[in-house]
Structures are given as structure tokens and as C-alpha cells.
Amino acid sequence: MHLLSASCVGALLISALLCQAAGLETVSGLYGETLVIPCNNGAIKAEDVFITKWKYDDKEGRAGDLLVRQKGQNASISATDEYKGRVSMAANASLLLSAAKLTDQRKFTCMVVAGADISEYPVNVVIYKAPAGLKISDQADELEIGKLTKLGTCIAHHANPAANITWLKNNKPLMADGEGISIHTSVFVDQDTGLSTTSSTLEYSAKKEDSDAQFTCSTQHVVGTELVSSPVSMTITYSTENIVLQVIAQEPLVEGDNVTLKCMADGNPAPTSFNFHLKGELVKVENADNYTITNVSRDTTGEYKCSLIDDPSMEASKDVTVQYLDINLNPSGNIVKRAEEALDLTLQIDSSGESKVSWTKDNVKLDKAPKFTKLVYSDSGSYECEVTMGLLSRRASFELVVEGAPVIRQLSKRLDKDGQHKVLICEAEGSPRPDVFWSINGTVLDEGHFINGKITHKISVVPSANLTVSCTVSNSFGVDTKAINVSSLIEEVRMDKQDQSDDSDQTKLVVGVVVGLLIATLVIGVAYWAYSRKSKQGSWKTGEKECGSSEEEKKLEEKVEENSQKAEV
């Protein structure tokens, strides 16, 4: 094989280009296939031609005969060299050249004798061949970041003209830049076939992001489709630049749980051994990147570190916080107290963060925490507090029973809707539930539910005479009794009628008094007027009578005024 420079690869085509520039017809063919070379571009009329002859120019520029055909006869082969047995002539005078080679890239001439004219039609021949394949060889095992390293060599075998090779990373072309990318190309020519083999070597300075990169090479020949090599990937090696400590645990991390410390470094190959700094204690772990702390407690809370064994200065740290929430409710459980006593309730909280408290009574949420300065029966019930801190929660509860002697709060009566019965109502408080007794037999209408220490008891009676009825309530702590007067239904009817009669007589008396007073006032007024007139007539005669008359007149006026006031009343 001959090694040619890239500038020499195209020398084989220069003659063809010069021929084209000179106006020569050029015919191209594929290596190894039959080449058809037309005579005068196929414009020969066989009936006018007496002789058709094909010849070629050899390496020394001398003409060599191939074959000749006279009108009405078969072609006669005159070639004695490499073309013997490879040439023939078509009916249209075209030269047929089998198993085309690169040595066939020369000038062939068709000579035609037609009548007294002799014409020659030279044709230049070019042979093409696509590469037999494309492959990356001498592949590197790994690339080091920042270091220019040979990645591999891409080879395109047996082509004409020589193949041009392009390197690609993730399907994007790479261009030599003299720093991180260097590409060297060479071409080898086979002495026997004349075909060229192109080799392209890529030197590459890798980056971290090249860990998953795929490298390929490709060529687009003048004939045939584009060829692309199989992709190759490189192992990218680099020293550790960053280290991270990861805490793996349930959320929230509470006492009794386990926590795993995982040390991660970005070197490649990655470190396999680490130092773990556990609050003053150094633990060396080999062939693993994690360390587990079991059954953590609140004392586990603190700062933890990991570092490289080979380079202790490369370290990472992380805070571990163990959440805890303890509550103490005092008193708790079952609590029994007497009514009107006080109950001191305390809730102590010990937590690793801010907490919230909520209360319920008998599963109903309370607006605020319960306080018992003076217990009442309605305070009895089931109390529960829930203390939350993030996702962590604790509960405590107590059952409160307020006990005491029963007390009758109200004893009342009313007429039933049918007007034939009296309904007696006894309302009492106490705990345990008091028993209710009546001093009279009756029909029990309702014995209400015992709620919040309260009970209501109703009976229906038909009293035939006025009587006093008592209600008695009792439990293990005491007894209370109250009485109420209940009149018979017959007496109530009589009294209602009597009340109506008395009201009528009183009305008549008041009207009579008022009328009498008005009449008396009128009579006194008339008498006063007559007397005044007579007194004035007598005063004209004696001064004593005039004086006396004035005093009597005054007394009379006062009497009239008094009667007038009584009349108004």
C-alpha cells in the first residue's frame, strides 16, 4: 500500500476535470461493475457507418487498440493487454467494459468511418467506489477530565475518491480547536487496486457531562448513502470535587427510629470508603458509603460529618434532629369530685419544637382549655387533649364525674291541654341520678333523660279537693323536698265565677261614688253662687257684715275645691 497525503488523493481526478474543462465528454462508473462508454454520446447511426473502432491512451500516452467492427460484421477484438476479454461493443457502438478498475480512469476514443469522413470522439472515464465500511478502532478505555487523550481511530476502507471523515458527539459534529479537540487524518492507497483507506484519529479532553456521551464517526461519499459507525461511550475519570452527606430517615424522625447517614462523592470512579464523624467519635467504613444509627434518642440530635479516607479535607456535614413530644396531664384517668368543689388541671409539655393544644369534651371540640373553679353537674364528661407538633401528636384524657346531693331547682304546675288534668313538674339536679317521689298518686307523663346532672319528672293528676303536693328527690348523698299547693278543678271553676262577680260589683260602686261626688259638687256650686250674691248686697250696708262674709266665702271655696278633687278621684 502507498501512503498519500490528502492533497494527493484528488490527483487521480484532476485529469478528468481538465478533460471536462477542455470539452471532453466524461463518463463515470462504479468500481467492479460493467462500464458503458457511448460513442458520440450515442448519436451514431449504424446504417451510415462503415467502420467503428475503439482505442485508449496507455500510461505513456500512446494509443492502444481495443476492438473494431465493420458494417455487417461482428466486432473484432484487437486488445492483447488487461482489456483482452473485458471489452465488447454494443449495437449502438458503445464500448462495454466489464469489472471496472481504477486503472480504467483514462481517455477512450471512438473512431467512426462514414463515407469519406473519419471522426473521432474521445471520452474521459472516472471510476467511483464508496467505502466498504466505517468502524472506530483503538478505542480508549477511559478519558480523564481536562487531559487530551486519544479516544479512537475511525477507518473508512477501500474508497475512491478517499472518504472524508467527520467525528460526532451525541450526533453533533466536532471541530478541531487546538485545545480540547484534535483530529489527525491520513490516507493509504492500495498498490494493487488503487483504492484509498482513510484513517481519522480523535484526541479529546473530556468533561463531567461526557459521562453518558456517545461518539460516532461518519462519511458522505459522492456515491452511495451516508455511513455512520456504531456509537462508543467512554468512562470519564475525575477526582472528587464535591462531597455530600445525606440523612435517610422517616419523617418525622422520632425516638426509637433508625437513621442512615449516606456519604456521596462526585469522583469517578467513586470513592468506596469513608470516615463518619459521630459527635466526637470517628468510624471508618470501607467498601460502603453509609452508616446506620439505630434506636435514636433526643441525645442523638446534633451535627454529623463524613470525609474521604484518602483526603480528610474533603468533608460534608448535616444536622440530625430527633423530634420528641412528651405530655403529662394531671389529674388523668377517672376523676370523681363533689359539686361546687374546684379541680386543678395541669398539662405539662416537653417538646423539641412549638406545639399546639386542642381539647374535646364528649368528642365535641372546645374553644379553650377547661377550667373548674366551682364544679357543676354539667361539667361531667369525657375530656381529651391532643398536643401536635408538625406530624407528631400525643393524647391524654380523663373522665370527670361530679357528684352531690340532689336539689330541686323548680316545682311547678299547669293545666293540661284537655282542661281535665293538672300537670306537676319537678326539675332537679344531682349525681348519681336521683330518684323522684311524689306525695300523691298520679300518671307519669315523662321521666326525662338524666343529662348533665339534671332530671325532669312530670305527672298528671285530677285533684278533687285543694291539697298540698310535695316532690322528693334522693340519692346516696342526700334528700331534698319541695311542696306546692294544688286546688281541685271544681274549686277553680267556682272561684273563677266569683272573681268575675266581684269584679262587676266593684265596678258599679266606683261609678256610683263618682256620680255622687259630681252631683254634690254641682249643688254646692249653686249654693255658693246664691250666697255670694246675697253677701254682696248686705256689704253695701255695713262694714262688719262685709268682713264676715269674706271668711265664710273662703271656707265655702275650700269645701268646693275638696269636693272637686274627690270627684276627680
Short mmCIF file of N, CA and C in Angstrom, two decimals, residues 407-417 421-429 436-440 442-448 454-461 469-473 481-486:
data_model
loop_
_atom_site.label_atom_id
_atom_site.label_comp_id
_atom_site.label_asym_id
_atom_site.label_seq_id
_atom_site.Cartn_x
_atom_site.Cartn_y
_atom_site.Cartn_z
N VAL A 407 -80.85 18.55 94.42
CA VAL A 407 -81.51 19.82 94.75
C VAL A 407 -82.63 20.04 93.74
N ILE A 408 -83.83 20.34 94.29
CA ILE A 408 -84.96 20.65 93.40
C ILE A 408 -84.83 22.11 92.98
N ARG A 409 -84.65 22.33 91.72
CA ARG A 409 -84.49 23.67 91.20
C ARG A 409 -85.83 24.35 90.94
N GLN A 410 -86.83 23.60 90.58
CA GLN A 410 -88.13 24.20 90.29
C GLN A 410 -89.22 23.15 90.44
N LEU A 411 -90.35 23.57 91.10
CA LEU A 411 -91.54 22.73 91.21
C LEU A 411 -92.71 23.57 90.72
N SER A 412 -93.34 23.15 89.65
CA SER A 412 -94.38 23.99 89.02
C SER A 412 -95.58 23.13 88.63
N LYS A 413 -96.68 23.83 88.28
CA LYS A 413 -97.90 23.16 87.87
C LYS A 413 -98.51 23.91 86.70
N ARG A 414 -99.33 23.21 85.93
CA ARG A 414 -100.05 23.82 84.83
C ARG A 414 -101.25 22.95 84.50
N LEU A 415 -102.24 23.57 83.86
CA LEU A 415 -103.44 22.86 83.44
C LEU A 415 -103.15 22.16 82.12
N ASP A 416 -103.54 20.92 82.01
CA ASP A 416 -103.28 20.17 80.79
C ASP A 416 -104.12 20.74 79.65
N LYS A 417 -103.78 20.41 78.43
CA LYS A 417 -104.47 20.94 77.26
C LYS A 417 -105.95 20.57 77.24
N HIS A 421 -106.98 17.79 83.59
CA HIS A 421 -105.90 17.29 84.43
C HIS A 421 -105.00 18.44 84.85
N LYS A 422 -104.31 18.22 85.94
CA LYS A 422 -103.24 19.10 86.36
C LYS A 422 -101.91 18.38 86.12
N VAL A 423 -100.93 19.10 85.54
CA VAL A 423 -99.60 18.55 85.29
C VAL A 423 -98.64 19.17 86.30
N LEU A 424 -97.97 18.31 87.08
CA LEU A 424 -96.99 18.75 88.07
C LEU A 424 -95.60 18.43 87.54
N ILE A 425 -94.69 19.42 87.62
CA ILE A 425 -93.35 19.29 87.02
C ILE A 425 -92.32 19.51 88.11
N CYS A 426 -91.45 18.53 88.30
CA CYS A 426 -90.39 18.61 89.30
C CYS A 426 -89.04 18.54 88.58
N GLU A 427 -88.24 19.63 88.64
CA GLU A 427 -86.93 19.71 87.99
C GLU A 427 -85.86 19.71 89.07
N ALA A 428 -84.91 18.76 88.95
CA ALA A 428 -83.89 18.62 90.00
C ALA A 428 -82.53 18.35 89.39
N GLU A 429 -81.48 18.61 90.22
CA GLU A 429 -80.10 18.32 89.85
C GLU A 429 -79.49 17.45 90.92
N VAL A 436 -87.10 10.11 92.12
CA VAL A 436 -88.15 11.12 92.31
C VAL A 436 -89.38 10.45 92.90
N PHE A 437 -89.92 11.05 93.98
CA PHE A 437 -91.13 10.54 94.63
C PHE A 437 -92.13 11.68 94.78
N TRP A 438 -93.43 11.37 94.59
CA TRP A 438 -94.50 12.35 94.77
C TRP A 438 -95.37 11.91 95.96
N SER A 439 -95.92 12.91 96.64
CA SER A 439 -96.78 12.60 97.79
C SER A 439 -98.21 12.27 97.37
N ILE A 440 -98.46 12.22 96.11
CA ILE A 440 -99.78 11.94 95.58
C ILE A 440 -99.65 10.99 94.41
N GLY A 442 -100.32 9.66 90.80
CA GLY A 442 -100.65 10.29 89.53
C GLY A 442 -100.09 9.46 88.37
N THR A 443 -100.43 9.90 87.20
CA THR A 443 -99.95 9.22 85.98
C THR A 443 -98.64 9.86 85.54
N VAL A 444 -97.59 9.06 85.41
CA VAL A 444 -96.29 9.59 84.98
C VAL A 444 -96.35 9.91 83.49
N LEU A 445 -96.20 11.19 83.21
CA LEU A 445 -96.20 11.61 81.79
C LEU A 445 -94.80 11.48 81.18
N ASP A 446 -93.78 11.86 81.92
CA ASP A 446 -92.43 11.87 81.34
C ASP A 446 -91.42 11.83 82.47
N GLU A 447 -90.46 10.94 82.32
CA GLU A 447 -89.32 10.94 83.24
C GLU A 447 -88.10 11.18 82.35
N GLY A 448 -87.72 12.46 82.23
CA GLY A 448 -86.73 12.88 81.25
C GLY A 448 -85.38 12.20 81.44
N LYS A 454 -78.98 16.71 85.40
CA LYS A 454 -80.34 17.26 85.52
C LYS A 454 -81.37 16.21 85.13
N ILE A 455 -82.53 16.27 85.84
CA ILE A 455 -83.63 15.37 85.52
C ILE A 455 -84.94 16.13 85.68
N THR A 456 -85.89 15.87 84.82
CA THR A 456 -87.21 16.49 84.87
C THR A 456 -88.26 15.38 84.95
N HIS A 457 -89.17 15.50 85.95
CA HIS A 457 -90.17 14.45 86.18
C HIS A 457 -91.56 15.08 86.14
N LYS A 458 -92.48 14.54 85.33
CA LYS A 458 -93.82 15.09 85.15
C LYS A 458 -94.86 14.01 85.48
N ILE A 459 -95.90 14.46 86.25
CA ILE A 459 -97.04 13.56 86.48
C ILE A 459 -98.33 14.33 86.21
N SER A 460 -99.38 13.58 85.93
CA SER A 460 -100.70 14.15 85.66
C SER A 460 -101.66 13.69 86.76
N VAL A 461 -102.37 14.66 87.39
CA VAL A 461 -103.31 14.33 88.48
C VAL A 461 -104.65 15.00 88.22
N VAL A 469 -99.08 19.23 97.51
CA VAL A 469 -98.34 18.11 96.92
C VAL A 469 -96.85 18.38 97.06
N SER A 470 -96.10 17.39 97.48
CA SER A 470 -94.64 17.54 97.62
C SER A 470 -93.92 16.60 96.65
N CYS A 471 -92.74 17.08 96.19
CA CYS A 471 -91.84 16.28 95.33
C CYS A 471 -90.57 16.04 96.13
N THR A 472 -90.14 14.79 96.20
CA THR A 472 -88.95 14.43 96.95
C THR A 472 -87.96 13.75 96.01
N VAL A 473 -86.68 14.23 96.03
CA VAL A 473 -85.62 13.63 95.23
C VAL A 473 -84.53 13.16 96.18
N THR A 481 -86.79 18.16 99.35
CA THR A 481 -88.24 18.11 99.17
C THR A 481 -88.76 19.52 98.98
N LYS A 482 -89.73 19.65 98.10
CA LYS A 482 -90.45 20.91 97.92
C LYS A 482 -91.92 20.59 97.76
N ALA A 483 -92.79 21.56 98.22
CA ALA A 483 -94.24 21.37 98.16
C ALA A 483 -94.87 22.46 97.34
N ILE A 484 -96.04 22.18 96.81
CA ILE A 484 -96.78 23.14 96.00
C ILE A 484 -98.27 22.92 96.28
N ASN A 485 -99.04 24.03 96.36
CA ASN A 485 -100.49 23.95 96.59
C ASN A 485 -101.19 23.67 95.27
N VAL A 486 -102.06 22.69 95.31
CA VAL A 486 -102.82 22.31 94.12
C VAL A 486 -104.30 22.31 94.49
#
